[in-house]
PDB file of C-alpha atoms in Angstrom:
ATOM      1  CA  MET A  10       3.330  23.591  -8.466  1.00 56.00           C
ATOM      2  CA  VAL A  11       5.479  20.308  -9.027  1.00 60.00           C
ATOM      3  CA  TRP A  12       2.155  17.346  -7.389  1.00 56.00           C
ATOM      4  CA  LYS A  13       4.558  14.687  -5.727  1.00 59.00           C
ATOM      5  CA  PRO A  14       2.731  11.436  -5.092  1.00 56.00           C
ATOM      6  CA  HIS A  15       2.952   9.948  -1.643  1.00 57.00           C
ATOM      7  CA  VAL A  16       1.227   7.096  -2.942  1.00 57.00           C
ATOM      8  CA  THR A  17       2.639   4.087  -4.145  1.00 58.00           C
ATOM      9  CA  VAL A  18       1.877   1.093  -5.576  1.00 60.00           C
ATOM     10  CA  ALA A  19       3.643  -2.478  -5.031  1.00 63.00           C
ATOM     11  CA  ALA A  20       3.544  -6.261  -4.923  1.00 65.00           C
ATOM     12  CA  ILE A  21       4.518  -8.766  -3.389  1.00 70.00           C
ATOM     13  CA  ILE A  22       5.011 -11.291  -6.073  1.00 73.00           C
ATOM     14  CA  GLU A  23       6.112 -15.570  -5.094  1.00 74.00           C
ATOM     15  CA  ARG A  24       5.891 -18.247  -6.841  1.00 80.00           C
ATOM     16  CA  ASP A  25       7.287 -21.989  -5.882  1.00 87.00           C
ATOM     17  CA  ASN A  26       8.206 -20.429  -2.580  1.00 84.00           C
ATOM     18  CA  ARG A  27      10.305 -17.690  -5.300  1.00 82.00           C
ATOM     19  CA  PHE A  28       9.562 -13.831  -4.905  1.00 76.00           C
ATOM     20  CA  LEU A  29      10.379 -11.226  -7.794  1.00 74.00           C
ATOM     21  CA  LEU A  30      12.405  -8.306  -6.872  1.00 75.00           C
ATOM     22  CA  VAL A  31      14.006  -5.952  -9.193  1.00 75.00           C
ATOM     23  CA  GLU A  32      16.956  -4.685  -9.025  1.00 77.00           C
ATOM     24  CA  GLU A  33      17.307  -0.515  -8.072  1.00 77.00           C
ATOM     25  CA  GLU A  34      20.908   1.702  -8.928  1.00 81.00           C
ATOM     26  CA  THR A  35      20.970   4.633  -6.292  1.00 78.00           C
ATOM     27  CA  PRO A  36      22.807   7.117  -4.544  1.00 86.00           C
ATOM     28  CA  HIS A  37      23.678   4.120  -1.824  1.00 85.00           C
ATOM     29  CA  GLY A  38      24.312   1.269  -4.447  1.00 85.00           C
ATOM     30  CA  LEU A  39      22.578  -1.367  -5.495  1.00 82.00           C
ATOM     31  CA  GLN A  40      19.162  -2.586  -4.032  1.00 80.00           C
ATOM     32  CA  LEU A  41      16.636  -4.256  -4.509  1.00 76.00           C
ATOM     33  CA  ASN A  42      12.984  -3.512  -4.224  1.00 74.00           C
ATOM     34  CA  GLN A  43       9.717  -4.610  -4.457  1.00 68.00           C
ATOM     35  CA  PRO A  44       7.920  -3.761  -7.584  1.00 66.00           C
ATOM     36  CA  ALA A  45       6.158  -0.958  -7.924  1.00 65.00           C
ATOM     37  CA  GLY A  46       3.515   1.069  -9.384  1.00 64.00           C
ATOM     38  CA  HIS A  47       3.386   5.081  -9.420  1.00 62.00           C
ATOM     39  CA  PHE A  48       0.397   6.674  -8.426  1.00 65.00           C
ATOM     40  CA  GLU A  49      -1.052   9.150 -11.430  1.00 68.00           C
ATOM     41  CA  GLN A  50      -1.283  12.455 -10.715  1.00 73.00           C
ATOM     42  CA  ASN A  51      -5.846  11.948 -11.566  1.00 77.00           C
ATOM     43  CA  GLU A  52      -6.041   8.296 -10.060  1.00 73.00           C
ATOM     44  CA  ASP A  53      -7.120   7.144  -6.833  1.00 75.00           C
ATOM     45  CA  LEU A  54      -6.374   4.919  -5.250  1.00 72.00           C
ATOM     46  CA  ILE A  55      -7.790   1.387  -5.846  1.00 74.00           C
ATOM     47  CA  ALA A  56      -7.886   2.005  -9.662  1.00 76.00           C
ATOM     48  CA  ALA A  57      -3.903   1.846  -9.570  1.00 72.00           C
ATOM     49  CA  MET A  58      -4.144  -1.148  -7.368  1.00 73.00           C
ATOM     50  CA  LYS A  59      -6.149  -2.017 -10.140  1.00 75.00           C
ATOM     51  CA  MET A  60      -3.800  -1.181 -12.732  1.00 70.00           C
ATOM     52  CA  SER A  61      -0.944  -3.038 -10.475  1.00 67.00           C
ATOM     53  CA  LYS A  62      -3.257  -6.432 -10.734  1.00 71.00           C
ATOM     54  CA  CYS A  63      -3.808  -6.858  -6.950  1.00 71.00           C
ATOM     55  CA  MET A  64      -5.034  -9.476  -5.731  1.00 70.00           C
ATOM     56  CA  LYS A  65      -4.962  -8.991  -1.780  1.00 73.00           C
ATOM     57  CA  ILE A  66      -5.052  -6.392   0.332  1.00 76.00           C
ATOM     58  CA  SER A  67      -3.971  -6.932   4.245  1.00 76.00           C
ATOM     59  CA  PHE A  68      -5.388  -4.808   6.748  1.00 78.00           C
ATOM     60  CA  GLY A  69      -3.866  -3.857  10.041  1.00 77.00           C
ATOM     61  CA  VAL A  70      -7.092  -2.643  12.132  1.00 81.00           C
ATOM     62  CA  GLU A  71      -5.757  -3.789  15.493  1.00 83.00           C
ATOM     63  CA  SER A  72      -9.473  -3.679  17.360  1.00 85.00           C
ATOM     64  CA  GLY A  73     -12.936  -2.694  16.575  1.00 87.00           C
ATOM     65  CA  SER A  74     -12.647  -1.339  19.863  1.00 90.00           C
ATOM     66  CA  PRO A  75     -12.565   2.881  19.741  1.00 89.00           C
ATOM     67  CA  ARG A  76     -10.972   3.272  22.719  1.00 91.00           C
ATOM     68  CA  ILE A  77      -8.831   0.660  22.222  1.00 90.00           C
ATOM     69  CA  LEU A  78      -7.618   2.311  18.274  1.00 86.00           C
ATOM     70  CA  GLU A  79      -7.152   5.892  20.311  1.00 88.00           C
ATOM     71  CA  LEU A  80      -4.944   3.653  23.724  1.00 91.00           C
ATOM     72  CA  ILE A  81      -2.521   2.326  20.883  1.00 89.00           C
ATOM     73  CA  ASN A  82      -2.580   5.365  19.019  1.00 88.00           C
ATOM     74  CA  LYS A  83      -3.375   3.744  15.518  1.00 86.00           C
ATOM     75  CA  LYS A  84      -4.575   7.093  13.723  1.00 85.00           C
ATOM     76  CA  ILE A  85      -7.034   5.546  12.247  1.00 84.00           C
ATOM     77  CA  ASP A  86     -11.278   5.125  13.445  1.00 85.00           C
ATOM     78  CA  ILE A  87     -13.637   2.736  13.292  1.00 87.00           C
ATOM     79  CA  LYS A  88     -15.326   4.494  10.013  1.00 89.00           C
ATOM     80  CA  GLN A  89     -12.225   4.527   7.797  1.00 87.00           C
ATOM     81  CA  ALA A  90     -11.957   1.227   9.037  1.00 85.00           C
ATOM     82  CA  LYS A  91     -15.011   0.531   7.058  1.00 87.00           C
ATOM     83  CA  LYS A  92     -14.861   3.007   4.640  1.00 86.00           C
ATOM     84  CA  ALA A  93     -10.662   1.271   3.803  1.00 81.00           C
ATOM     85  CA  PHE A  94     -12.977  -2.358   4.164  1.00 82.00           C
ATOM     86  CA  TYR A  95     -16.053  -1.869   1.436  1.00 83.00           C
ATOM     87  CA  LEU A  96     -13.037   0.741  -1.350  1.00 77.00           C
ATOM     88  CA  ALA A  97     -12.086  -3.037  -1.609  1.00 72.00           C
TER      89      ALA A  97
END
């Protein structure tokens, strides 16, 4: 079985209102992208983020109310959100 990661650790790097981008050759021509690291098979997400020099994380939880999260079909519960905050 071939391991295929479902996670990429990407970075947005800004300095003096300028952003670092990388050029990638794709089947659709040259594309601009943000720098990203690969998520290794035996590596957990937090370790990959540290290795990529992650300095800031944004969470889009939207609400602390289970009822609201269900209404907006967020597909995350309070327990999962708290765990993500703790790990960060």
